[in-house]
């Protein structure tokens, strides 16, 4: 015990009282250990960070209707039970329709969804204001908001045609006399009624001005093909009807067609020509207008900015189809294999078709693999550099302490005693550097994590022993050659008057 | 009874005969000085007696053991157990205090014992300086610490290499007085020196020249 005490006394004295050299060696080890600890921390924490990160790129599984048509919420929920609750981060249903803004003669796509889930499956959504929480509140995409000029707390008026119009019940066309102040509505088969489309006609609402001509025209082209037929609800086209009679219009003569949307243009003309006074028909074709309060503006930089978002309940009151969605986005925290299995099970159940968002999943695995390889490589290089540096320093230390080592041998130190002392100093340095490095490395990892992933890192208790042990091993390895030098020193050198 | 017996020892480095057929015997408790100019073979002799080198020819028997045939590991053991070394350059571990330097010798020998080490320092008059680093000690004080270190393990033989070579007269006298005390206590002393004044305080002086023992003088003044 006393020998050991003297051993530690000598080693610590050597380190403490001969600062400069040992500080360099200590610094080398500490830097190496810092990088090691930092990279190991990042390495351990990265899969977790990456998972969170990739999840923030959006959902990784999508549930779609099993056949054609819509997906019932009940089916969607039943399908999700395949996925263990703790792995299901979020499930967001979406239901889309087109809505008009009468005053601006524009059509916008609106989506019904569940906002508490949106925040889980699309954490990258940036909302200026807040998410809707009450009925008749909407979240408006930035591009829509810019177009129609609404801001947070603006009230916007949305108009739609109540659904469940059966073609057979369509009003008698063209019968009624046109009178000033009259409101007419009508419909005609556009592109949407063609084979394989959504079986939805083009609806129009016409108001007649005091001079007996068309004062305003609102067109619902939500059944038409996006980007083509839907242009016919925009003001550049509907304005062509203003001041014209609401009867016997001819496409190409009275009104020019929208290029690329001839069928829809023709349908609008036909619907106007056949429009009947609203009072004469069943309320089915009466457009309904409801005021919504904008509570937030959505900024994503993507196509989500083109939509108006509302609750599923609000959406159901528009579509008249409660409990139906177009698709459900799922965010699942599971391995690729599990995801594929879940998707298969869901599709096999027949309730819904599950599709994986492959791009995200693949890149998650690829990036992770590459990053881990990089971490290994950098760590190995850093450890080798540390070893070279410590070894060089210890060589210099041995050269500097030649006389002392000779003296110790002259005083009776065996080769083993010299070995043990130098390795002891090396291990002590390694332990000290390792401790220092573990602390600094955690800070380093934290900085990396905050800058790269924007989130705090978890401190792993394993880090401390791992860093210290690796540092001690590196220090011991670095000392092997210097120790051999030390052992080879001839004790007789202390006798020569050097 | 001889503690050390050197029989016809030669040490040859290539062409050079550093020691040429030297014989010497030193009795237990004797104080012998080995004198000679530089290049006379003093250092080689000292290395061989100090178990740090082996002769090319001849026998060296220390305390009944023929050290000319031992392995270097055994030589280290013998040196540690039987010999206390004192050097011209003092040679202290510069980051250890005086008392720690004494304890280093104990550490390699057996057990470090701070109390005993302090007593040894007291004996050389440095009890008060025990916690000082070598850089805070004068040359004379450092050499006295080395004397304390050499005697701490109660060696059979104290082997001193130019122990006063780097000291002023006052410190030289202190060190020689310590040698006298040790001698009186029965310690065997071999002092290698080129200084006639240091040589003549010994009982006997052996003079080396060109690797040969040329003279042996029994000092008349010894003990006076």
XYZ file of C-alpha atoms in Angstrom:
722
model
C 0.000 0.000 0.000
C 2.799 2.402 0.888
C 4.699 1.499 -2.249
C 1.624 2.268 -4.258
C 1.273 5.584 -2.464
C 4.854 6.456 -3.370
C 4.196 5.345 -6.945
C 1.284 7.732 -7.281
C 3.216 10.437 -5.509
C 6.008 10.147 -8.056
C 3.661 10.031 -11.014
C 1.539 12.960 -9.956
C 4.644 14.950 -9.033
C 6.051 14.214 -12.471
C 2.873 15.425 -14.119
C 2.229 18.373 -11.863
C 5.729 19.705 -11.407
C 6.932 19.152 -14.964
C 4.017 20.877 -16.521
C 4.949 22.008 -20.006
C 5.713 18.672 -21.666
C 3.011 16.810 -19.910
C 0.529 19.531 -20.728
C 1.240 18.999 -24.401
C 0.699 15.265 -24.059
C -2.397 15.876 -21.957
C -3.688 18.350 -24.499
C -3.163 15.864 -27.331
C -5.074 13.205 -25.465
C -7.784 15.600 -24.377
C -8.277 16.828 -27.934
C -8.353 13.291 -29.237
C -10.757 12.300 -26.477
C -12.908 15.347 -27.154
C -13.296 14.421 -30.796
C -13.824 10.798 -29.840
C -16.441 11.604 -27.221
C -18.104 14.136 -29.463
C -18.297 11.825 -32.402
C -19.401 8.883 -30.310
C -22.139 10.988 -28.783
C -23.237 12.200 -32.172
C -22.935 8.650 -33.443
C -25.108 7.242 -30.683
C -27.573 10.070 -30.823
C -27.701 10.488 -34.571
C -30.107 7.637 -35.355
C -32.548 9.173 -32.897
C -31.934 12.650 -34.257
C -32.146 11.460 -37.836
C -35.366 9.621 -37.210
C -36.850 12.763 -35.752
C -35.333 14.777 -38.556
C -36.672 12.594 -41.322
C -40.025 12.341 -39.664
C -40.113 16.110 -39.850
C -39.849 15.795 -43.621
C -43.371 14.419 -43.471
C -45.259 11.215 -43.261
C -43.635 7.979 -44.320
C -46.800 5.998 -45.050
C -50.002 6.949 -46.804
C -53.367 5.189 -46.503
C -55.521 5.424 -49.569
C -58.911 4.023 -50.440
C -58.789 0.300 -51.031
C -60.660 0.509 -54.332
C -61.913 3.658 -55.974
C -63.775 6.375 -54.175
C -63.199 7.626 -50.688
C -61.852 6.076 -47.548
C -64.058 6.005 -44.511
C -62.533 7.232 -41.295
C -63.636 4.037 -39.624
C -61.726 1.931 -42.142
C -58.699 4.148 -41.845
C -58.697 3.815 -38.075
C -59.200 0.074 -38.224
C -56.334 -0.208 -40.694
C -54.009 1.701 -38.404
C -54.427 -0.791 -35.595
C -51.811 -2.911 -37.397
C -49.204 -0.414 -36.248
C -48.276 -0.576 -32.549
C -49.443 2.532 -30.738
C -45.994 3.560 -29.557
C -44.647 3.491 -33.111
C -47.439 5.572 -34.563
C -46.302 9.155 -34.264
C -49.301 10.670 -36.005
C -52.106 9.978 -38.450
C -53.542 12.866 -40.401
C -56.637 12.476 -42.567
C -57.180 14.780 -45.537
C -60.325 15.527 -47.539
C -60.092 17.907 -50.469
C -62.712 20.016 -52.228
C -62.719 23.160 -54.335
C -64.328 26.249 -52.943
C -65.106 29.579 -54.543
C -64.628 33.042 -53.343
C -67.539 34.742 -55.005
C -66.280 38.273 -54.854
C -62.938 37.436 -56.356
C -64.269 34.926 -58.812
C -61.627 32.433 -57.764
C -61.521 28.799 -56.854
C -59.323 27.388 -54.182
C -58.675 23.938 -53.005
C -59.652 23.366 -49.428
C -58.599 20.500 -47.236
C -60.295 19.152 -44.185
C -57.940 17.664 -41.669
C -57.181 17.175 -37.958
C -54.840 19.872 -36.808
C -53.472 18.114 -33.740
C -52.326 15.309 -36.048
C -51.009 17.664 -38.709
C -48.490 18.930 -36.194
C -47.239 15.375 -35.709
C -47.016 14.228 -39.303
C -45.907 17.552 -40.755
C -43.784 19.126 -38.045
C -42.097 21.319 -40.646
C -45.330 23.267 -41.101
C -44.671 26.804 -40.035
C -47.795 28.608 -38.942
C -47.915 32.350 -38.484
C -50.719 32.719 -35.990
C -52.110 29.442 -34.749
C -53.830 26.276 -35.797
C -57.657 26.389 -35.974
C -59.322 25.011 -32.867
C -62.943 26.183 -33.251
C -65.481 25.618 -36.003
C -65.295 28.068 -38.905
C -61.679 28.773 -38.359
C -59.260 28.175 -41.207
C -55.564 27.953 -41.789
C -54.684 29.551 -45.101
C -51.689 28.642 -47.230
C -49.358 31.555 -47.762
C -49.744 31.628 -51.515
C -53.547 31.663 -51.176
C -53.339 34.329 -48.511
C -51.110 36.475 -50.720
C -53.458 36.055 -53.687
C -56.628 37.002 -51.874
C -55.000 39.347 -49.425
C -56.039 37.812 -46.127
C -54.071 37.974 -42.952
C -54.308 36.479 -39.526
C -57.754 37.294 -38.070
C -59.164 38.249 -41.485
C -62.640 36.981 -42.251
C -63.010 35.275 -45.591
C -66.163 34.360 -47.392
C -66.262 30.981 -49.032
C -68.937 29.783 -51.368
C -69.777 26.308 -52.476
C -72.539 24.421 -54.055
C -74.192 21.978 -51.767
C -73.639 18.493 -53.085
C -75.918 15.584 -53.777
C -77.125 16.978 -57.031
C -78.411 14.166 -59.096
C -78.260 14.730 -62.833
C -81.784 13.422 -63.151
C -83.087 16.126 -60.855
C -81.451 18.878 -62.817
C -83.713 21.849 -63.294
C -85.682 22.455 -66.402
C -83.478 24.510 -68.567
C -84.018 27.731 -70.340
C -87.661 27.995 -69.543
C -87.875 31.005 -67.343
C -87.878 34.599 -68.410
C -84.810 36.633 -67.499
C -85.513 39.606 -65.307
C -83.193 42.225 -63.713
C -81.963 41.291 -60.259
C -82.615 37.636 -60.824
C -80.163 34.980 -59.601
C -79.841 31.965 -61.828
C -78.077 28.710 -61.321
C -77.336 25.985 -63.743
C -75.116 23.080 -64.557
C -73.742 21.276 -67.568
C -71.544 18.308 -68.235
C -67.924 19.334 -68.504
C -64.758 17.328 -68.507
C -65.646 15.944 -65.093
C -68.545 13.953 -66.509
C -66.377 12.093 -68.958
C -65.555 8.463 -68.608
C -63.301 7.727 -65.620
C -63.608 11.179 -64.094
C -65.402 12.223 -60.945
C -68.920 12.475 -62.337
C -69.263 16.076 -61.368
C -70.851 18.692 -63.603
C -69.867 22.343 -63.941
C -72.074 24.548 -61.793
C -72.737 28.216 -62.445
C -74.455 30.982 -60.536
C -75.465 33.988 -62.592
C -76.767 37.277 -61.307
C -78.666 39.506 -63.687
C -78.021 43.220 -63.547
C -80.519 46.047 -63.903
C -80.001 46.148 -67.653
C -81.027 42.505 -67.949
C -77.517 41.297 -68.800
C -75.140 39.224 -66.757
C -73.779 41.210 -63.793
C -71.720 38.432 -62.222
C -70.861 34.835 -62.881
C -69.537 32.306 -60.439
C -68.372 28.976 -61.756
C -67.653 25.828 -59.787
C -65.095 23.872 -61.773
C -64.069 21.621 -58.927
C -64.900 18.574 -61.012
C -62.701 19.692 -63.888
C -59.065 18.883 -64.458
C -56.773 20.896 -62.290
C -54.890 23.623 -64.116
C -56.986 23.323 -67.285
C -60.711 23.294 -66.743
C -60.373 24.914 -63.361
C -59.202 28.101 -65.079
C -62.792 28.614 -66.157
C -63.716 29.675 -62.651
C -61.166 32.455 -62.726
C -62.146 36.020 -63.379
C -60.281 36.389 -66.676
C -62.800 33.930 -68.116
C -65.959 34.730 -66.157
C -65.495 38.450 -66.892
C -66.082 37.614 -70.575
C -69.765 36.984 -69.703
C -70.351 40.305 -67.963
C -72.774 42.540 -69.873
C -73.874 39.695 -72.107
C -77.367 38.211 -72.127
C -77.768 34.994 -70.147
C -79.345 33.209 -73.062
C -78.278 31.870 -76.452
C -74.585 32.556 -75.928
C -72.286 30.874 -78.397
C -68.768 29.777 -77.629
C -66.276 31.362 -79.971
C -68.701 34.101 -80.986
C -70.031 35.698 -77.811
C -67.457 34.208 -75.465
C -63.942 32.983 -76.301
C -62.969 29.620 -74.892
C -60.043 29.209 -72.499
C -57.305 27.587 -74.493
C -56.723 24.046 -73.378
C -60.119 23.985 -71.654
C -62.564 23.978 -74.508
C -64.821 21.326 -73.058
C -65.115 23.133 -69.742
C -65.591 26.491 -71.480
C -68.402 24.995 -73.538
C -69.942 23.519 -70.404
C -69.945 26.926 -68.702
C -71.652 28.498 -71.706
C -74.206 25.696 -71.790
C -74.826 25.970 -68.055
C -75.354 29.736 -68.322
C -77.704 29.332 -71.283
C -79.734 26.767 -69.387
C -79.529 28.410 -65.965
C -82.850 28.648 -64.168
C -83.880 31.177 -61.564
C -82.822 29.918 -58.171
C -86.264 30.257 -56.680
C -87.675 27.926 -59.262
C -85.456 25.065 -58.512
C -84.953 23.067 -55.415
C -82.383 24.589 -53.135
C -79.902 22.057 -54.398
C -78.099 24.445 -56.622
C -78.113 27.396 -54.321
C -74.580 28.275 -53.511
C -73.932 28.591 -49.826
C -71.682 31.193 -48.466
C -70.103 31.005 -45.048
C -67.665 33.313 -43.335
C -64.509 31.781 -41.999
C -61.992 33.372 -39.699
C -58.381 33.048 -40.703
C -56.450 32.136 -37.559
C -53.149 31.263 -39.154
C -51.107 31.475 -42.323
C -49.250 28.342 -43.334
C -45.721 28.665 -44.668
C -44.024 25.543 -45.987
C -42.363 26.681 -49.192
C -44.218 23.831 -50.892
C -47.535 23.123 -52.520
C -49.260 23.115 -49.119
C -49.303 26.908 -49.401
C -51.928 26.616 -52.167
C -54.585 25.201 -49.843
C -57.058 26.367 -47.283
C -57.196 24.069 -44.285
C -60.193 23.551 -42.029
C -61.406 20.966 -39.584
C -62.895 17.725 -40.838
C -66.233 18.740 -39.328
C -66.278 21.982 -41.269
C -65.315 20.014 -44.343
C -68.124 17.530 -43.725
C -70.625 20.378 -43.629
C -69.402 21.389 -47.049
C -69.226 17.964 -48.654
C -72.170 16.575 -46.809
C -70.141 13.429 -46.349
C -69.051 13.076 -42.763
C -66.524 10.413 -41.907
C -64.960 10.280 -45.336
C -61.439 11.185 -46.276
C -59.347 11.079 -49.427
C -56.265 9.712 -47.710
C -54.528 9.503 -44.355
C -50.893 10.418 -43.859
C -49.104 8.326 -41.255
C -45.861 9.012 -39.534
C -44.475 5.748 -38.173
C -41.319 5.383 -36.144
C -40.192 1.949 -37.257
C -37.527 0.256 -39.312
C -37.874 -0.179 -43.031
C -38.692 -3.861 -42.606
C -41.446 -3.186 -40.101
C -42.867 -0.431 -42.270
C -43.030 -2.754 -45.242
C -44.711 -5.405 -43.131
C -47.296 -2.961 -41.767
C -48.050 -1.674 -45.255
C -48.535 -5.208 -46.485
C -50.831 -6.128 -43.594
C -52.939 -3.016 -44.080
C -53.276 -3.599 -47.808
C -54.117 -7.264 -47.159
C -56.867 -6.279 -44.727
C -58.754 -4.745 -47.643
C -59.749 -1.695 -45.619
C -57.245 0.575 -47.237
C -54.221 0.588 -49.483
C -51.027 1.548 -47.698
C -48.170 3.051 -49.621
C -44.756 3.832 -48.237
C -43.117 7.116 -48.988
C -40.001 5.359 -50.200
C -37.769 8.282 -50.835
C -37.700 9.403 -47.224
C -37.198 5.937 -45.803
C -34.405 5.045 -48.186
C -32.502 8.256 -47.683
C -32.826 7.840 -43.928
C -31.020 4.508 -44.053
C -28.466 5.647 -46.615
C -27.563 8.872 -44.880
C -27.337 7.099 -41.550
C -24.995 4.459 -42.934
C -22.783 7.004 -44.615
C -22.679 9.203 -41.552
C -21.714 6.328 -39.305
C -18.966 5.265 -41.700
C -17.715 8.839 -41.716
C -17.740 9.003 -37.933
C -15.746 5.768 -37.749
C -13.213 7.041 -40.233
C -12.753 10.425 -38.595
C -12.496 8.827 -35.157
C -9.881 6.366 -36.362
C -7.853 9.138 -37.999
C -8.095 11.322 -34.912
C -7.034 8.472 -32.643
C -4.043 7.673 -34.844
C -3.053 11.346 -34.885
C -3.430 11.486 -31.121
C -1.240 8.428 -30.801
C 1.450 9.943 -33.024
C 1.336 13.167 -31.070
C 1.419 11.537 -27.649
C 4.106 9.121 -28.760
C 6.285 11.966 -30.064
C 5.805 13.911 -26.874
C 6.612 10.918 -24.719
C 9.735 10.286 -26.831
C 10.818 13.828 -26.093
C 9.981 13.279 -22.441
C 12.129 10.159 -22.313
C 15.012 11.994 -24.015
C 14.612 14.854 -21.576
C 14.568 12.491 -18.623
C 17.435 10.257 -19.714
C 19.490 11.215 -16.684
C 16.598 10.702 -14.319
C 15.856 7.291 -15.784
C 19.554 6.393 -15.574
C 19.527 7.529 -11.965
C 16.490 5.442 -11.150
C 18.140 2.402 -12.681
C 21.354 3.135 -10.816
C 19.307 3.322 -7.617
C 18.049 -0.154 -8.360
C 14.963 0.276 -10.529
C 14.374 -2.843 -12.568
C 13.366 -2.607 -16.215
C 9.864 -3.514 -15.168
C 9.748 -0.735 -12.600
C 10.706 1.764 -15.318
C 8.070 0.314 -17.643
C 5.409 0.482 -14.983
C 6.291 4.063 -14.116
C 6.149 5.324 -17.672
C 3.041 3.367 -18.550
C 1.580 4.608 -15.282
C 2.241 8.181 -16.284
C 0.792 7.454 -19.710
C -2.332 5.845 -18.273
C -2.731 8.677 -15.804
C -2.483 11.165 -18.658
C -4.914 9.055 -20.637
C -7.417 8.983 -17.803
C -7.102 12.703 -17.173
C -7.263 13.544 -20.868
C -10.165 11.161 -21.279
C -12.130 12.774 -18.478
C -11.423 16.206 -19.865
C -12.271 15.018 -23.351
C -15.524 13.381 -22.285
C -16.694 16.686 -20.836
C -15.479 18.819 -23.716
C -16.683 16.233 -26.214
C -20.186 16.382 -24.841
C -20.137 20.148 -25.219
C -18.750 19.693 -28.732
C -21.478 17.186 -29.593
C -24.066 19.498 -28.141
C -22.851 22.351 -30.343
C -22.859 20.072 -33.390
C -26.299 18.780 -32.534
C -27.791 22.189 -31.957
C -26.293 23.524 -35.174
C -26.959 20.540 -37.386
C -30.130 19.080 -35.942
C -31.409 22.019 -33.988
C -31.997 19.940 -30.908
C -30.322 19.024 -27.652
C -28.337 15.862 -27.380
C -28.817 13.198 -24.748
C -25.883 12.555 -22.452
C -25.075 8.895 -22.470
C -23.576 7.681 -19.182
C -21.689 5.096 -21.201
C -19.722 7.886 -22.828
C -17.585 8.597 -19.776
C -16.113 5.120 -19.240
C -15.775 4.504 -22.985
C -13.877 7.732 -23.590
C -11.664 7.299 -20.560
C -10.832 3.688 -21.366
C -10.142 4.381 -25.039
C -7.987 7.376 -24.074
C -6.033 5.244 -21.632
C -5.558 2.582 -24.271
C -4.386 5.141 -26.803
C -2.028 6.664 -24.227
C -0.654 3.240 -23.272
C -0.110 2.295 -26.926
C 1.569 5.637 -27.538
C 3.944 4.935 -24.660
C 5.118 1.547 -25.896
C 7.956 2.849 -28.045
C 9.056 5.591 -25.614
C 9.033 3.032 -22.801
C 11.311 0.752 -24.793
C 13.671 3.674 -25.187
C 13.507 4.363 -21.479
C 14.251 0.766 -20.558
C 17.281 0.724 -22.868
C 18.948 3.622 -21.031
C 22.253 2.631 -19.422
C 22.434 3.430 -15.705
C 26.175 4.011 -16.039
C 25.493 7.289 -17.816
C 24.867 8.970 -14.467
C 28.448 8.288 -13.478
C 29.972 10.032 -16.431
C 30.198 13.679 -15.709
C 27.575 14.609 -18.304
C 37.169 -10.345 5.654
C 37.087 -8.821 2.168
C 33.798 -7.230 1.103
C 35.115 -6.680 -2.402
C 37.707 -8.626 -4.211
C 38.838 -7.767 -7.722
C 40.993 -10.409 -9.322
C 42.956 -9.718 -12.501
C 40.191 -7.699 -14.058
C 40.510 -6.290 -17.578
C 37.969 -4.289 -19.534
C 38.549 -3.982 -23.224
C 36.654 -1.654 -25.583
C 37.770 -2.679 -29.066
C 41.466 -1.712 -29.176
C 41.376 0.156 -25.892
C 42.227 -1.522 -22.648
C 40.341 0.605 -20.167
C 41.424 -1.682 -17.328
C 44.436 -3.890 -17.626
C 44.818 -6.735 -15.153
C 43.746 -4.870 -12.046
C 43.454 -6.559 -8.670
C 42.195 -4.973 -5.505
C 40.656 -6.063 -2.335
C 38.659 -4.007 0.079
C 37.876 -5.203 3.567
C 34.584 -4.738 5.301
C 34.568 -1.296 6.936
C 37.521 -0.039 4.967
C 37.682 3.416 3.360
C 39.498 3.299 0.047
C 40.111 6.084 -2.452
C 40.700 5.327 -6.121
C 42.684 8.099 -7.719
C 43.933 8.838 -11.157
C 43.818 11.357 -13.963
C 40.982 11.268 -16.456
C 41.260 8.330 -18.822
C 43.020 6.272 -16.224
C 40.146 3.787 -15.961
C 38.509 5.193 -12.804
C 35.057 5.336 -14.333
C 35.313 1.845 -15.756
C 36.403 0.564 -12.374
C 33.542 2.378 -10.712
C 31.034 0.957 -13.226
C 32.259 -2.541 -12.596
C 32.246 -2.209 -8.819
C 28.833 -0.509 -9.043
C 27.370 -3.486 -10.963
C 26.680 -1.351 -13.997
C 29.199 -3.029 -16.229
C 30.946 -6.372 -16.450
C 34.664 -7.027 -16.866
C 35.971 -8.575 -20.075
C 38.254 -10.764 -18.048
C 38.847 -11.542 -14.400
C 36.564 -11.893 -11.394
C 34.802 -9.438 -9.158
C 33.505 -10.845 -5.907
C 31.218 -8.594 -3.911
C 30.092 -9.870 -0.549
C 30.835 -13.413 -1.619
C 29.065 -13.215 -4.988
C 30.940 -13.280 -8.273
C 29.313 -10.369 -10.062
C 31.371 -10.727 -13.204
C 29.116 -13.525 -14.388
C 25.697 -12.280 -13.336
C 22.924 -11.163 -15.676
C 22.175 -7.459 -15.808
C 18.911 -8.127 -14.017
C 20.746 -9.797 -11.130
C 23.282 -6.980 -11.170
C 20.447 -4.498 -10.686
C 19.255 -6.500 -7.689
C 22.733 -6.650 -6.185
C 23.332 -2.938 -6.761
C 20.032 -2.117 -5.122
C 20.622 -4.332 -2.118
C 24.300 -3.766 -1.411
C 25.468 -0.473 -2.861
C 24.728 3.164 -2.123
C 25.784 5.463 -4.955
C 26.902 9.085 -4.757
C 27.617 11.020 -7.955
C 29.609 14.046 -8.932
C 26.535 15.674 -10.551
C 24.335 14.883 -7.507
C 21.548 13.571 -9.793
C 18.322 14.184 -8.034
C 14.880 13.675 -9.566
C 14.217 17.337 -10.212
C 10.473 17.270 -9.716
C 10.608 15.498 -6.374
C 11.370 17.136 -3.043
C 14.454 16.270 -1.014
C 12.618 13.784 1.160
C 10.875 12.260 -1.858
C 14.247 11.800 -3.536
C 15.421 9.844 -0.529
C 12.221 7.845 -0.607
C 12.749 6.914 -4.271
C 15.733 4.875 -3.118
C 13.595 3.180 -0.471
C 10.866 2.633 -3.066
C 13.135 0.577 -5.305
C 14.772 -1.155 -2.376
C 11.840 -2.089 -0.193
C 9.270 0.189 1.389
C 9.159 3.969 1.272
C 9.134 5.274 4.826
C 8.897 9.011 5.113
C 9.844 9.086 8.785
C 13.042 7.181 8.151
C 13.794 9.358 5.134
C 13.389 12.475 7.269
C 15.745 11.012 9.861
C 18.328 10.438 7.140
C 17.973 14.061 6.089
C 18.316 15.131 9.706
C 21.543 13.233 9.825
C 22.972 15.244 6.906
C 21.606 18.416 8.535
C 18.801 19.017 6.046
C 15.711 18.216 8.088
C 14.481 21.761 7.530
C 14.973 21.548 3.775
C 13.107 18.248 3.324
C 10.190 19.797 1.399
C 12.361 21.723 -1.016
C 12.785 20.861 -4.647
C 16.350 20.342 -5.921
C 16.172 23.690 -7.730
C 15.680 25.339 -4.321
C 18.759 23.661 -2.830
C 22.413 24.637 -3.156
C 24.890 22.215 -4.705
C 26.213 21.277 -1.281
C 22.724 20.646 0.018
C 21.882 18.533 -3.004
C 24.974 16.414 -2.477
C 24.047 15.957 1.175
C 20.599 14.776 0.097
C 22.377 12.289 -2.161
C 24.435 11.082 0.797
C 21.220 10.614 2.754
C 19.759 8.741 -0.190
C 22.857 6.539 -0.469
C 22.793 5.517 3.169
C 19.033 5.163 3.615
C 18.989 1.448 2.758
C 22.024 0.673 4.956
C 24.206 -0.594 2.077
C 27.274 -2.771 2.563
C 29.212 -0.412 0.366
C 28.997 3.259 -0.432
C 30.464 4.016 -3.815
C 31.105 7.714 -4.469
C 32.163 9.143 -7.821
C 33.947 12.489 -7.421
C 31.556 13.343 -4.588
C 33.127 16.735 -3.967
C 34.004 17.581 -7.562
C 31.307 20.209 -7.839
C 31.439 21.543 -4.278
C 33.138 24.482 -2.617
C 35.496 23.836 0.250
C 32.957 24.316 3.021
C 30.555 21.805 1.495
C 33.428 19.490 0.665
C 34.289 19.390 4.334
C 30.709 18.708 5.345
C 30.525 15.775 2.921
C 33.889 14.392 3.993
C 32.788 14.671 7.638
C 29.728 12.628 6.771
C 31.994 10.024 5.183
C 34.034 9.973 8.337
C 30.920 9.346 10.417
C 29.857 6.559 8.088
C 33.273 5.021 8.283
C 33.198 5.177 12.040
C 29.884 3.358 11.961
C 31.507 0.568 9.972
C 30.300 1.342 6.459
C 32.675 0.389 3.675
C 33.490 3.399 1.476
C 35.046 3.505 -1.975
C 35.605 7.045 -3.218
C 36.717 7.661 -6.781
C 38.458 11.013 -7.153
C 41.195 12.877 -8.895
C 41.559 15.257 -5.930
C 44.549 14.325 -3.690
C 42.958 16.085 -0.718
C 39.881 13.923 -0.922
C 42.017 10.862 -1.515
C 44.231 11.361 1.490
C 41.420 11.432 4.033
C 40.794 7.778 3.152
C 42.642 4.953 4.847
C 44.200 3.824 1.639
C 44.601 5.284 -1.831
C 44.886 3.242 -4.984
C 46.314 5.081 -7.973
C 45.341 4.117 -11.524
C 47.118 5.172 -14.671
C 46.323 3.968 -18.192
C 44.167 1.202 -16.823
C 46.814 -0.192 -14.566
C 47.136 0.040 -10.842
C 50.439 1.818 -10.379
C 50.560 2.640 -6.688
C 48.901 1.950 -3.413
C 49.355 4.432 -0.569
C 48.403 3.900 3.060
C 47.543 7.324 4.345
C 49.576 8.183 7.394
C 47.320 11.061 8.261
C 44.199 8.925 8.433
C 42.247 9.451 11.563
C 44.251 12.493 12.530
